[in-house]
mmCIF file of C-alpha atoms in Angstrom:
data_model
loop_
_atom_site.group_PDB
_atom_site.id
_atom_site.type_symbol
_atom_site.label_atom_id
_atom_site.label_comp_id
_atom_site.label_asym_id
_atom_site.label_seq_id
_atom_site.Cartn_x
_atom_site.Cartn_y
_atom_site.Cartn_z
ATOM 1 C CA UNK A 1 2.879 0.566 -17.154
ATOM 2 C CA UNK A 2 1.484 1.214 -14.135
ATOM 3 C CA UNK A 3 3.050 4.879 -12.962
ATOM 4 C CA UNK A 4 1.767 5.881 -16.602
ATOM 5 C CA UNK A 5 -1.780 4.654 -15.201
ATOM 6 C CA UNK A 6 -1.588 5.981 -11.661
ATOM 7 C CA UNK A 7 -0.538 9.132 -13.703
ATOM 8 C CA UNK A 8 -3.409 9.270 -15.959
ATOM 9 C CA UNK A 9 -5.692 8.858 -12.664
ATOM 10 C CA UNK A 10 -4.253 11.451 -11.208
ATOM 11 C CA UNK A 11 -4.547 14.104 -13.811
ATOM 12 C CA UNK A 12 -8.444 13.345 -14.573
ATOM 13 C CA UNK A 13 -9.008 13.836 -10.628
ATOM 14 C CA UNK A 14 -7.497 16.859 -11.092
ATOM 15 C CA UNK A 15 -8.694 18.182 -13.884
ATOM 16 C CA UNK A 16 -12.146 18.606 -12.218
ATOM 17 C CA UNK A 17 -10.728 20.997 -10.274
ATOM 18 C CA UNK A 18 -9.187 23.107 -12.877
ATOM 19 C CA UNK A 19 -5.511 22.427 -12.297
ATOM 20 C CA UNK A 20 -3.383 20.011 -14.272
ATOM 21 C CA UNK A 21 -1.258 17.070 -13.234
ATOM 22 C CA UNK A 22 2.369 18.520 -13.156
ATOM 23 C CA UNK A 23 1.058 21.653 -11.052
ATOM 24 C CA UNK A 24 -0.506 19.535 -8.807
ATOM 25 C CA UNK A 25 2.437 17.141 -8.575
ATOM 26 C CA UNK A 26 4.704 20.182 -8.116
ATOM 27 C CA UNK A 27 2.439 21.763 -4.993
ATOM 28 C CA UNK A 28 2.052 18.583 -3.702
ATOM 29 C CA UNK A 29 5.911 18.320 -3.446
ATOM 30 C CA UNK A 30 5.969 22.299 -2.367
ATOM 31 C CA UNK A 31 3.541 21.717 0.443
ATOM 32 C CA UNK A 32 5.562 18.573 1.721
ATOM 33 C CA UNK A 33 2.812 16.271 0.811
ATOM 34 C CA UNK A 34 4.911 13.158 0.684
ATOM 35 C CA UNK A 35 2.711 10.420 -0.855
ATOM 36 C CA UNK A 36 3.564 8.555 -3.935
ATOM 37 C CA UNK A 37 1.565 8.551 -7.466
ATOM 38 C CA UNK A 38 0.570 4.816 -6.254
ATOM 39 C CA UNK A 39 -1.317 6.461 -3.098
ATOM 40 C CA UNK A 40 -2.740 9.484 -4.830
ATOM 41 C CA UNK A 41 -3.985 7.273 -7.385
ATOM 42 C CA UNK A 42 -5.621 4.756 -4.821
ATOM 43 C CA UNK A 43 -7.028 7.891 -3.073
ATOM 44 C CA UNK A 44 -8.638 9.625 -6.505
ATOM 45 C CA UNK A 45 -10.166 6.492 -7.259
ATOM 46 C CA UNK A 46 -11.616 4.977 -3.644
ATOM 47 C CA UNK A 47 -11.388 7.756 -1.039
ATOM 48 C CA UNK A 48 -12.630 11.153 -2.737
ATOM 49 C CA UNK A 49 -12.977 12.574 0.686
ATOM 50 C CA UNK A 50 -9.346 12.666 1.317
ATOM 51 C CA UNK A 51 -8.354 13.255 -2.039
ATOM 52 C CA UNK A 52 -10.272 16.205 -2.324
ATOM 53 C CA UNK A 53 -8.817 17.787 1.039
ATOM 54 C CA UNK A 54 -5.308 17.309 -0.615
ATOM 55 C CA UNK A 55 -6.764 19.122 -3.823
ATOM 56 C CA UNK A 56 -8.144 21.334 -1.455
ATOM 57 C CA UNK A 57 -5.016 22.295 0.522
ATOM 58 C CA UNK A 58 -2.902 22.941 -3.608
ATOM 59 C CA UNK A 59 -5.536 25.198 -4.592
ATOM 60 C CA UNK A 60 -5.286 27.021 -1.429
ATOM 61 C CA UNK A 61 -1.910 27.487 -1.993
ATOM 62 C CA UNK A 62 -2.436 28.139 -5.545
ATOM 63 C CA UNK A 63 -4.846 31.221 -4.434
ATOM 64 C CA UNK A 64 -1.837 32.623 -1.884
ATOM 65 C CA UNK A 65 0.711 32.331 -4.433
#
């Protein structure tokens, strides 16, 4: 149940940037960002600055692809 909640939180946070959950998770793995879903969901809801930096890295990677 918690994994589903983490997925929903991450998805809601990354949708604001125009990307979907699966693309975000895939690019995080490609970039070597080794945070689990629980940590990413926590950052998305409690530390927007840190989460935004991760999203920016993912978006940069998508632009360069």
